[in-house]
Amino acid sequence: MSTAAPAPSPDPTPLSASNPLAAPSALPYELPPFADISLEHCREALLAGMAEQRAEVAALLADPADPTFDNTVVALERSGQLLGRAEAVFWNLASSMASDRLREIEREVAPLSAAHSDALRLDPALFARIDAVHTGRHEAGLDAESLRLVERYHLDFVLAGAGLDDAGREQLRDLNQRLSELSTTFGQNLVVATEAAAVLVTDETELDGLSPAEVQAAAGAAAERGHEGGYLLTLVLPSGQPALAKLRNRELRRRLHEASLSRASAGEHDNGPIAAEMAHLRAVRARLLGFTTHADLIAADQTAETSAAVDELLGALVPPAMANARAEAAVLAEVAAADGVELAAWDWAFYSERVRAERYAVDSAALRPWFELDRVLVDGVFRAAELLYGLTFTPRPDLQGYHPDVRVWEVFADEQPVGLYLGDFFAREGKRGGAWMSSFVHQSGLLGTRPVVFNCLNVTRAAAGQPTLLTLDEVTTLFHEFGHALHGLSSAVTYPRFSGTSVPRDFVEFPSQVNEMWALWPEVLAHYAKHVETGEPLAQETVAAIEAAALWGEGFATVEYLGATLLDQAWHRIGPDTRVTDPQAFEAQALADAGVAFDLVPPRYRTTYFQHVFAGGYSAGYYSYIWSEVLDADTVEWFKENGGLRRANGDVFRDRLLSRGGSVDPLGAFAAVRGRAADTGPLLRRRGLAPAA
């Protein structure tokens, strides 16, 4: 294990005032001045920001006064503002427009960042001050949010190892640095491997089943990468690739499926050994911190609280989900047999679409002309937010994003300024797969800042002059990610520690999943689902068919999700004495042991491209999606019981939950909306795992 890098010096050469990140931006809402910021500016500001925060903490520790809430906890909340500005820009660029130079800086900075965090969290003198404030918190006359801030800081430091002795702290620093290096390598490998795994087609006839626009997009992708005259099928992050539902050429389906599942699993960019080492080091770290496994460590700071609670939910879902998936497989096998095909994993999506079309009269591919990107966004996503929360979105073409694709809107609530929303919707080289929300500026009453949030998707760009059409799944994804944006935009807290989506990982997906409900809400759908050429609205019988078909495929969807989340749990339930030497064999055994090994339904993410848990913040936490869906499904029923898309409902949901961020107990916020604790019944019915009510 490598020796921990020293934290930056607490009194370095000050950052030049000419660096655009040296001071808060003068642009509206402190939007970073992207046109002026270079990668070298980011690097300099990151290093200077770490050193500046160390100096701020050193001054805090030098205060001879007894520790108080203001001179210790609030002082910590105010510290690190330069570092925060630099991190917000750099790490978001690392996800959305990586380059060779950016990756070099990332490899340099990631271990320094881990060392910096440890230098703060493992400082005995700093923890002693926090512990003193924590001990006297109930006699300090603090308001509820301030009291929660003290308790959160104390727990953060304890879980970070502040209570360890000198030898334990040194070991923890080494572990954290190595894990930071490995996580960076995993993410960089995956970007390169995913780009390399794109499937090149030279004969256009093999693309039979794709629309002309999709064929043109594949030709454009090929041309961008130097394959003039060819067609490139680029990969999205999950195992399942959208084109598998449409391609009639079975051999090409097989090639695409196998390219997806084999990403980063061999050669120079093999992520298997990296994942295995990370799981081992996390197990060692968890035991050092007093937990049996890494999964136990993670659960301790989530709403689940224990691994046993996670097991109880997942264990209840596996048998009915597998039964549903096998029933679906029997139907698909019969349909495939009529074509002389023995059903394989790469055939599932193709024949599933055929069943959906024949049984429910829903042709997913044929729906795309009704889902033009800008219309879905403006007349659908924004429209629902206006009706529910009084939000309006004004384009700001005078404000520049970090890439020419990025667009900026100013957000108002009942004509009062709220913040900025940025949209970055197209796939491109250097952008990681998937879809996400993040922030450049967090709302905070203490710092006087308003939110600047953004959404990233990976929609295939249409050919020049053509409209960008979405699949129904992409429409749902856009509503989902915008739900995260609403969480950030609605924030009304004092302390940045609690702003927006700063909530437990197994709660953060809940508001975004709730927002998906408006995608097919009649009043919203009628406003945006209009044919791109004729303006014809989506027929009501088609909408009814989509709703009738909602349960078809839930067996597959639930099993592929459970496969990924149980794989995540398996990697993070190993003990510190376990070293996995064959990651693929470990994966196969984990799926079999969990009861979700089904060749026709691979896990949504396999180990080597499981970005969420090995290069993201979801280690031992991928269960969060289904855990949050319990709350989501119950909340959807609350909306429906109270009249649906009504401003009064939106006000309750925003005021009691969205605006509170992490400043209140999350499940308490849920109960403040629902009037009781969550019920699993709505989730089980939604996924076809229980009889309809």
XYZ file of C-alpha atoms in Angstrom:
693
model
C 0.000 0.000 0.000
C 1.387 3.400 -0.924
C 2.331 5.949 1.713
C -0.232 8.706 2.244
C 0.520 11.934 0.446
C 1.020 14.909 2.756
C -1.797 17.411 2.927
C -1.036 20.732 1.209
C 0.886 23.255 3.271
C -1.355 25.492 5.399
C 0.377 28.652 4.266
C 1.150 28.419 0.544
C 1.718 31.075 -2.041
C -1.694 32.760 -2.362
C -3.698 32.049 -5.477
C -3.303 34.782 -8.059
C -6.252 37.170 -8.167
C -6.257 36.663 -11.942
C -7.437 33.083 -11.477
C -11.188 33.144 -12.273
C -11.874 30.859 -9.307
C -10.019 33.027 -6.782
C -13.180 34.903 -5.773
C -16.909 34.269 -6.101
C -18.075 34.807 -9.644
C -19.579 38.178 -10.525
C -22.018 36.487 -12.908
C -25.658 36.051 -11.881
C -26.048 33.575 -9.009
C -22.239 33.138 -8.997
C -22.375 31.000 -12.151
C -18.748 30.062 -12.831
C -17.215 32.071 -15.704
C -16.549 28.966 -17.768
C -15.179 30.837 -20.783
C -12.353 32.175 -18.634
C -11.527 28.986 -16.703
C -8.786 26.645 -17.902
C -7.862 23.265 -16.511
C -4.687 24.820 -15.110
C -6.825 27.364 -13.266
C -8.758 24.455 -11.764
C -5.608 22.665 -10.688
C -4.124 25.776 -9.071
C -7.380 26.603 -7.300
C -7.817 23.054 -6.000
C -4.336 23.000 -4.467
C -4.636 26.518 -3.094
C -8.144 25.810 -1.832
C -7.009 22.804 0.194
C -4.199 24.834 1.728
C -6.503 27.773 2.424
C -8.987 25.572 4.254
C -6.161 24.062 6.314
C -5.133 27.603 7.276
C -8.715 28.445 8.216
C -8.936 25.375 10.422
C -5.549 26.166 11.962
C -6.892 29.608 12.911
C -9.993 27.986 14.378
C -7.844 25.686 16.503
C -5.672 28.592 17.666
C -8.688 30.400 19.134
C -8.082 30.439 22.908
C -11.806 30.704 23.655
C -13.745 27.648 24.726
C -15.353 25.765 21.811
C -18.800 27.062 20.876
C -21.241 26.428 18.092
C -20.202 29.660 16.340
C -16.423 29.492 16.743
C -16.203 25.808 15.840
C -19.123 24.365 13.865
C -20.183 27.524 12.014
C -16.526 28.355 11.396
C -16.131 24.952 9.752
C -19.225 25.573 7.631
C -17.725 28.831 6.399
C -14.325 27.325 5.662
C -13.193 25.964 2.318
C -15.129 28.252 0.000
C -12.297 28.538 -2.541
C -11.922 24.760 -2.509
C -15.681 24.360 -2.934
C -15.724 26.592 -6.015
C -12.801 24.745 -7.581
C -14.189 21.282 -6.797
C -17.628 22.133 -8.194
C -16.109 23.076 -11.533
C -13.372 20.473 -11.811
C -15.188 17.337 -10.700
C -18.197 18.147 -12.827
C -15.954 18.674 -15.838
C -14.300 15.327 -15.071
C -17.690 13.674 -15.548
C -18.923 15.644 -18.514
C -15.942 16.533 -20.736
C -12.862 14.572 -19.739
C -9.626 14.968 -21.697
C -6.128 13.536 -21.384
C -4.937 16.605 -19.455
C -7.968 16.557 -17.181
C -7.345 12.881 -16.386
C -3.729 13.702 -15.515
C -4.867 16.383 -13.090
C -7.510 14.053 -11.693
C -4.896 11.389 -10.962
C -2.730 14.009 -9.252
C -5.473 15.681 -7.238
C -7.630 12.720 -6.146
C -5.158 11.353 -3.550
C -4.367 14.883 -2.357
C -8.081 15.479 -1.885
C -8.415 12.276 0.132
C -5.410 13.293 2.248
C -6.905 16.742 2.777
C -10.198 15.304 3.965
C -8.370 12.985 6.333
C -6.223 15.842 7.640
C -9.419 17.532 8.814
C -11.520 14.571 9.914
C -8.652 12.830 11.711
C -7.330 15.886 13.565
C -7.661 15.064 17.296
C -7.699 18.724 18.326
C -10.473 19.574 15.887
C -12.538 16.573 16.942
C -12.048 17.522 20.594
C -13.646 20.913 19.907
C -16.545 19.354 17.999
C -16.996 16.771 20.733
C -17.144 19.524 23.355
C -19.821 21.404 21.403
C -21.708 18.145 20.907
C -21.618 17.376 24.632
C -23.160 20.739 25.516
C -25.474 21.047 22.553
C -28.754 20.812 24.460
C -27.783 23.655 26.805
C -26.547 25.972 24.058
C -29.933 27.413 23.058
C -29.614 26.207 19.466
C -32.483 26.123 16.996
C -33.464 22.772 15.483
C -31.335 23.107 12.326
C -28.270 24.219 14.299
C -28.709 21.353 16.761
C -28.910 18.896 13.863
C -25.768 20.428 12.344
C -23.792 19.732 15.532
C -25.031 16.146 15.596
C -24.268 15.605 11.922
C -20.726 16.965 12.245
C -20.068 14.753 15.233
C -21.335 11.643 13.424
C -19.386 12.564 10.268
C -16.156 12.725 12.240
C -16.835 9.542 14.205
C -17.589 7.529 11.059
C -14.522 9.039 9.409
C -12.307 7.633 12.162
C -11.775 10.618 14.443
C -11.866 8.363 17.486
C -8.952 6.183 16.350
C -5.518 6.239 17.962
C -2.441 7.517 16.117
C -1.663 4.173 14.485
C -5.278 3.705 13.434
C -5.450 7.178 11.923
C -2.283 6.577 9.936
C -3.614 3.267 8.620
C -6.884 4.939 7.681
C -5.065 7.672 5.758
C -3.229 5.043 3.735
C -6.454 3.168 3.021
C -8.329 6.294 1.944
C -5.569 7.454 -0.348
C -5.282 4.094 -2.084
C -9.055 3.850 -2.463
C -9.122 7.321 -3.991
C -6.457 6.318 -6.518
C -8.286 3.103 -7.403
C -11.645 4.820 -7.787
C -10.126 7.361 -10.157
C -8.505 4.597 -12.214
C -11.753 2.595 -12.327
C -13.710 5.582 -13.654
C -11.080 6.533 -16.215
C -10.756 2.926 -17.402
C -14.500 2.704 -17.838
C -14.758 5.824 -19.984
C -11.975 4.595 -22.284
C -13.248 1.001 -22.360
C -16.829 2.059 -23.100
C -15.689 4.196 -25.999
C -13.505 1.359 -27.303
C -16.356 -1.165 -27.029
C -18.659 0.745 -29.374
C -19.765 -1.597 -32.167
C -18.718 -0.588 -35.683
C -20.994 -1.628 -38.539
C -19.893 -1.300 -42.158
C -23.026 -2.605 -43.878
C -26.078 -0.385 -43.409
C -28.426 -3.294 -44.045
C -27.364 -4.770 -40.694
C -29.071 -1.802 -39.023
C -32.495 -2.912 -40.191
C -35.000 -1.962 -37.519
C -33.442 1.344 -36.589
C -35.151 4.519 -37.771
C -33.521 6.668 -40.486
C -32.667 9.246 -37.820
C -30.970 6.585 -35.696
C -28.998 5.319 -38.689
C -27.894 8.893 -39.426
C -26.882 9.349 -35.794
C -24.803 6.143 -35.954
C -23.140 7.414 -39.123
C -22.377 10.715 -37.399
C -20.882 8.930 -34.392
C -18.680 6.868 -36.721
C -17.523 9.937 -38.609
C -16.636 11.729 -35.358
C -14.283 8.868 -34.500
C -12.670 8.590 -37.907
C -14.781 5.782 -39.395
C -16.124 7.607 -42.437
C -18.725 5.554 -44.264
C -19.355 3.333 -41.239
C -21.954 3.254 -38.473
C -21.074 3.231 -34.779
C -23.384 1.912 -32.054
C -22.096 3.600 -28.922
C -22.814 2.102 -25.501
C -24.884 3.493 -22.666
C -23.833 2.680 -19.100
C -26.247 -0.151 -18.125
C -25.990 -3.684 -19.503
C -29.067 -3.312 -21.698
C -28.538 -1.271 -24.865
C -31.580 0.505 -26.400
C -30.842 -0.719 -29.940
C -31.336 -4.340 -28.835
C -35.089 -3.759 -28.844
C -35.076 -2.778 -32.527
C -32.274 -4.501 -34.430
C -33.605 -7.335 -36.575
C -30.119 -8.677 -37.287
C -29.630 -11.243 -34.542
C -25.873 -11.486 -34.990
C -25.530 -7.728 -34.522
C -27.703 -7.966 -31.417
C -25.318 -10.574 -30.060
C -22.266 -8.442 -30.833
C -23.789 -5.394 -29.161
C -24.899 -7.341 -26.086
C -21.530 -9.024 -25.605
C -19.663 -5.747 -26.135
C -21.762 -4.232 -23.372
C -21.261 -7.054 -20.871
C -17.528 -7.421 -21.479
C -16.574 -3.770 -20.987
C -13.420 -3.156 -18.952
C -13.088 -6.875 -18.201
C -9.767 -7.659 -19.891
C -6.571 -6.097 -21.120
C -5.086 -2.745 -20.227
C -8.340 -1.320 -18.844
C -9.495 -4.368 -16.871
C -11.474 -3.108 -13.878
C -11.928 -6.531 -12.266
C -8.746 -6.496 -10.149
C -9.395 -2.864 -9.236
C -12.889 -3.657 -7.966
C -11.566 -6.622 -5.982
C -8.852 -4.546 -4.333
C -11.322 -1.777 -3.525
C -13.731 -4.227 -1.902
C -10.890 -5.673 0.189
C -9.625 -2.262 1.318
C -13.143 -1.127 2.177
C -13.543 -4.263 4.305
C -10.276 -3.523 6.108
C -11.348 0.077 6.688
C -14.771 -0.939 8.013
C -13.225 -3.321 10.541
C -10.770 -0.615 11.608
C -13.744 1.675 12.279
C -15.502 -0.959 14.359
C -17.938 -2.409 11.818
C -18.230 -6.010 10.674
C -18.410 -5.105 6.967
C -18.359 -2.077 4.698
C -22.099 -2.559 4.130
C -22.666 -2.195 7.886
C -20.577 0.978 7.946
C -22.574 2.515 5.107
C -25.975 1.514 6.500
C -25.180 3.168 9.846
C -25.499 6.611 8.253
C -28.542 5.862 6.086
C -32.252 5.732 6.793
C -32.002 1.921 6.611
C -29.628 2.043 9.621
C -28.658 -1.664 9.388
C -27.714 -4.229 6.763
C -30.386 -6.472 8.226
C -33.053 -3.963 7.219
C -31.663 -3.911 3.670
C -31.665 -7.719 3.578
C -35.267 -7.846 4.759
C -36.488 -5.679 1.879
C -34.365 -7.309 -0.831
C -35.067 -10.821 0.391
C -38.801 -10.238 0.169
C -38.494 -9.088 -3.442
C -36.339 -11.847 -4.938
C -38.785 -14.805 -5.079
C -41.742 -12.971 -6.675
C -39.451 -11.033 -9.012
C -37.759 -14.204 -10.242
C -41.144 -15.861 -10.715
C -42.300 -12.893 -12.818
C -39.115 -12.904 -14.895
C -39.381 -16.639 -15.591
C -43.008 -16.219 -16.614
C -41.994 -13.448 -19.008
C -39.178 -15.630 -20.349
C -41.660 -18.424 -21.118
C -43.789 -16.031 -23.162
C -40.765 -14.672 -25.031
C -39.368 -18.140 -25.702
C -42.607 -19.129 -27.375
C -42.602 -16.014 -29.560
C -38.940 -16.500 -30.484
C -39.499 -20.167 -31.295
C -41.963 -19.121 -33.990
C -38.957 -17.473 -35.672
C -36.862 -20.587 -35.172
C -34.857 -18.826 -32.463
C -33.836 -20.270 -29.118
C -34.208 -17.278 -26.804
C -30.901 -15.773 -25.626
C -30.161 -12.721 -23.503
C -29.551 -10.566 -26.591
C -33.003 -11.483 -27.910
C -34.962 -10.514 -24.796
C -35.504 -6.819 -25.549
C -36.363 -7.499 -29.207
C -39.061 -10.060 -28.460
C -40.265 -8.144 -25.424
C -41.024 -5.215 -27.714
C -42.880 -7.539 -30.045
C -45.023 -8.823 -27.178
C -45.667 -5.275 -26.013
C -46.770 -4.317 -29.516
C -48.948 -7.389 -30.044
C -50.508 -7.650 -26.601
C -50.832 -4.000 -25.742
C -50.587 -2.248 -29.116
C -47.538 -0.319 -27.886
C -44.627 0.067 -30.275
C -42.009 1.893 -28.231
C -39.932 2.843 -31.260
C -42.973 4.293 -33.017
C -43.617 6.627 -30.077
C -40.409 8.622 -30.541
C -41.842 11.232 -32.954
C -44.134 12.370 -30.118
C -41.207 12.954 -27.771
C -39.055 15.736 -29.195
C -36.425 16.786 -26.655
C -37.145 20.510 -26.360
C -40.882 20.001 -26.273
C -40.598 17.332 -23.577
C -38.354 19.625 -21.555
C -40.198 22.932 -21.911
C -43.812 21.844 -22.381
C -43.550 18.776 -20.165
C -40.889 18.908 -17.456
C -40.962 22.681 -16.950
C -44.733 22.798 -17.312
C -45.283 20.264 -14.524
C -42.946 22.234 -12.252
C -44.898 25.404 -12.971
C -48.274 23.841 -12.212
C -47.043 22.114 -9.075
C -44.583 24.597 -7.593
C -45.139 27.901 -9.408
C -41.687 27.684 -11.055
C -40.962 29.293 -14.411
C -37.844 28.975 -16.571
C -36.502 31.852 -18.655
C -33.758 31.083 -21.210
C -30.515 32.975 -20.580
C -28.568 32.720 -23.854
C -26.300 35.475 -22.521
C -24.945 33.051 -19.909
C -22.463 30.410 -21.026
C -22.178 26.810 -19.854
C -19.055 24.677 -19.718
C -19.661 23.209 -23.209
C -21.486 24.505 -26.303
C -24.189 21.859 -25.725
C -25.104 23.344 -22.337
C -28.081 25.686 -22.089
C -28.933 27.979 -19.189
C -32.306 28.998 -17.741
C -33.061 31.419 -14.914
C -35.594 30.008 -12.496
C -38.333 32.016 -10.774
C -40.925 31.004 -8.169
C -44.041 33.151 -8.396
C -41.871 35.718 -10.203
C -39.237 35.762 -7.449
C -35.681 34.739 -8.468
C -34.615 31.269 -7.348
C -31.424 30.312 -9.203
C -30.145 28.824 -12.452
C -30.821 25.521 -14.205
C -28.350 24.162 -16.776
C -29.126 21.343 -19.196
C -26.488 19.154 -20.869
C -28.408 16.460 -22.705
C -26.265 14.946 -25.486
C -23.784 12.071 -25.408
C -20.258 12.901 -26.523
C -16.730 11.666 -26.238
C -15.267 12.299 -22.786
C -18.656 12.286 -21.045
C -19.352 9.429 -18.668
C -22.407 7.276 -19.262
C -25.715 7.544 -17.465
C -27.671 10.560 -16.315
C -27.225 12.715 -13.241
C -27.789 16.018 -11.452
C -25.185 18.104 -9.691
C -24.600 21.663 -8.518
C -22.129 24.451 -9.205
C -23.495 26.587 -6.351
C -25.435 25.311 -3.330
C -28.182 27.305 -1.651
C -27.232 28.556 1.813
C -28.640 31.259 4.058
C -25.336 31.357 5.944
C -23.319 32.079 2.802
C -26.034 34.051 1.022
C -25.950 31.833 -2.060
C -28.709 30.636 -4.370
C -28.661 27.335 -6.260
C -27.047 26.732 -9.642
C -27.897 23.155 -10.624
C -27.573 21.103 -13.778
C -28.744 17.887 -15.381
C -26.643 15.644 -17.612
C -28.150 13.005 -19.908
C -26.640 10.939 -22.712
C -29.186 11.291 -25.495
C -27.903 10.464 -28.976
C -27.598 13.678 -30.962
C -29.761 13.794 -34.076
C -28.203 14.371 -37.483
C -27.705 18.007 -38.430
C -31.004 19.736 -39.052
C -33.062 16.927 -37.537
C -35.028 17.074 -34.269
C -33.788 15.028 -31.337
C -36.381 12.388 -30.495
C -36.507 10.543 -27.180
C -37.597 7.068 -26.231
C -40.227 6.732 -23.530
C -37.462 5.577 -21.167
C -35.464 8.718 -21.933
C -38.524 10.849 -21.242
C -38.827 9.171 -17.848
C -35.106 9.708 -17.210
C -35.442 13.421 -17.956
C -38.328 13.777 -15.497
C -36.343 11.730 -12.950
C -33.165 13.799 -13.140
C -35.186 16.991 -13.053
C -36.640 15.729 -9.776
C -33.115 15.934 -8.359
C -32.808 19.439 -9.815
C -36.036 20.437 -8.065
C -34.570 19.161 -4.791
C -31.617 21.502 -5.271
C -33.654 24.457 -6.534
C -36.205 24.185 -3.703
C -33.593 24.237 -0.939
C -34.238 26.769 1.845
C -31.728 25.930 4.566
C -29.222 27.942 6.550
C -26.202 25.672 6.430
C -24.551 24.411 3.222
C -24.059 20.995 4.858
C -27.832 20.471 4.471
C -28.438 22.073 1.082
C -30.642 20.426 -1.537
C -29.741 16.806 -2.161
C -27.416 16.596 0.880
C -29.497 13.806 2.379
C -28.783 10.106 3.032
C -28.032 8.157 -0.117
C -31.021 5.882 0.386
C -33.324 8.916 0.499
C -31.910 11.071 -2.289
C -33.580 9.115 -5.100
C -37.033 9.456 -3.526
C -37.961 12.984 -4.722
C -36.602 12.294 -8.202
C -38.599 9.078 -8.503
C -41.746 10.916 -7.415
C -41.228 13.418 -10.226
C -41.425 10.602 -12.799
C -45.166 10.345 -12.143
C -45.873 13.547 -14.079
C -44.428 12.178 -17.345
C -47.693 10.368 -18.143
C -50.019 12.595 -16.118
C -52.811 13.503 -18.584
C -52.569 17.275 -18.206
C -48.790 17.212 -18.640
C -48.612 14.572 -21.382
C -51.216 16.339 -23.519
C -49.127 19.495 -23.394
C -45.892 17.984 -24.737
C -46.627 14.672 -26.523
C -47.302 16.058 -30.004
C -46.018 14.620 -33.264
C -42.861 16.414 -34.312
C -44.073 16.911 -37.903
C -47.869 17.089 -37.741
C -48.459 18.410 -34.236
C -50.958 15.596 -33.727
C -51.360 14.753 -30.012
C -50.560 11.273 -28.801
C -53.808 9.341 -29.071
C -55.597 8.606 -25.822
C -55.874 4.942 -26.740
C -52.073 4.839 -27.087
C -51.699 6.371 -23.640
C -54.136 3.811 -22.260
C -52.132 1.043 -23.930
C -48.886 2.345 -22.373
C -50.528 2.278 -18.954
C -51.980 -1.187 -19.556
C -48.531 -2.422 -20.558
C -46.891 -0.949 -17.460
C -46.502 -4.307 -15.705
C -45.148 -6.094 -18.771
C -41.393 -6.331 -18.322
C -41.435 -5.606 -14.589
C -40.100 -9.096 -13.914
C -37.064 -8.388 -16.082
C -36.604 -4.858 -14.698
C -36.799 -5.949 -11.082
C -34.476 -8.924 -11.508
C -31.822 -6.961 -13.418
C -31.947 -4.280 -10.716
C -31.802 -6.836 -7.893
C -28.885 -8.551 -9.630
C -26.893 -5.320 -9.491
C -27.832 -4.346 -5.950
C -27.219 -7.835 -4.530
C -23.874 -7.919 -6.360
C -23.017 -4.602 -4.712
C -23.957 -6.044 -1.325
C -21.890 -9.197 -1.940
C -18.744 -7.231 -2.729
C -19.224 -5.175 0.409
C -20.087 -8.008 2.801
C -16.659 -9.657 2.507
C -14.399 -9.617 5.560
C -10.940 -8.040 5.722
C -9.281 -11.460 5.393
C -10.975 -12.176 2.061
C -9.109 -11.446 -1.149
C -10.972 -12.116 -4.379
C -8.610 -13.369 -7.078
C -11.215 -14.126 -9.749
C -13.760 -11.266 -9.869
C -15.892 -12.894 -12.556
C -16.205 -16.135 -10.588
C -17.012 -14.142 -7.453
C -19.738 -12.291 -9.349
C -21.279 -15.511 -10.686
C -21.289 -17.101 -7.232
C -22.753 -13.975 -5.620
C -25.673 -13.922 -8.056
C -26.291 -17.636 -7.533
C -26.157 -17.332 -3.744
C -28.621 -14.418 -3.848
C -31.053 -16.388 -5.995
C -30.902 -14.017 -8.987
C -28.612 -15.940 -11.346
C -30.543 -16.024 -14.605
C -28.594 -16.130 -17.868
C -31.402 -14.440 -19.777
C -31.384 -11.451 -17.394
C -27.867 -10.183 -16.638
C -27.533 -7.687 -13.782
C -28.110 -4.074 -14.704
C -24.421 -3.486 -14.014
C -21.682 -6.073 -13.887
C -18.656 -5.560 -11.673
C -16.296 -4.059 -14.230
C -18.673 -1.266 -15.273
C -20.491 -0.784 -11.972
C -19.590 2.883 -11.855
C -22.058 3.686 -9.081
C -20.214 1.613 -6.499
C -16.591 1.662 -7.634
C -16.302 5.195 -9.051
C -19.263 6.908 -7.447
C -20.874 7.352 -4.083
C -23.107 4.278 -4.008
C -20.829 1.588 -2.542
C -23.059 -0.789 -0.553
C -25.802 1.681 -1.383
C -27.231 0.679 -4.744
C -30.181 -0.702 -2.779
C -31.110 2.980 -2.331
C -33.189 3.063 -5.502
C -35.645 0.411 -4.391
C -35.532 1.610 -0.780
C -36.465 5.090 -2.025
C -39.104 3.600 -4.294
C -41.008 2.399 -1.229
C -41.356 6.066 -0.243
C -41.951 7.145 -3.834
C -44.765 4.690 -4.559
C -46.516 5.599 -1.308
C -46.147 9.328 -2.074
C -47.573 8.889 -5.568
C -50.680 7.441 -3.948
C -50.795 10.465 -1.603
C -50.725 12.838 -4.583
C -53.493 10.880 -6.289
C -55.613 10.746 -3.125
C -55.323 14.533 -2.859
C -56.158 15.491 -6.433
C -52.840 15.014 -8.217
C -51.235 17.942 -9.999
C -52.445 20.685 -7.684
C -50.428 23.674 -6.477
C -51.583 22.973 -2.910
C -50.024 19.501 -3.097
C -46.819 20.898 -4.543
C -46.596 23.465 -1.763
C -46.907 20.761 0.881
C -44.285 18.535 -0.762
C -41.866 21.429 -1.286
C -42.330 23.119 2.091
C -42.278 19.991 4.257
C -39.704 17.943 2.337
C -37.914 19.342 -0.726
C -36.951 22.643 0.883
C -35.638 21.012 4.046
C -32.752 19.092 2.450
C -30.787 17.352 5.178
C -31.817 19.806 7.910
C -34.472 17.433 9.294
C -34.809 13.690 9.759
C -35.633 12.387 6.248
C -38.230 9.855 7.333
C -39.734 12.522 9.560
C -40.052 14.768 6.508
C -41.754 11.931 4.636
C -44.182 11.421 7.529
C -44.867 15.179 7.596
C -46.162 14.838 4.022
C -47.803 11.412 4.174
C -49.125 11.628 7.719
C -47.613 8.263 8.663
C -44.649 5.964 8.106
C -44.158 4.399 4.668
C -46.096 1.346 3.516
C -44.485 -1.189 1.138
C -47.832 -2.161 -0.411
C -47.811 0.477 -3.182
C -44.325 -0.582 -4.306
C -45.232 -4.264 -4.433
C -48.351 -3.521 -6.472
C -46.473 -1.186 -8.837
C -43.909 -3.864 -9.656
C -46.439 -6.652 -9.956
C -45.148 -8.370 -6.835
C -48.469 -8.294 -4.994
C -52.142 -8.407 -5.993
C -53.686 -5.088 -7.005
C -55.474 -3.288 -4.191
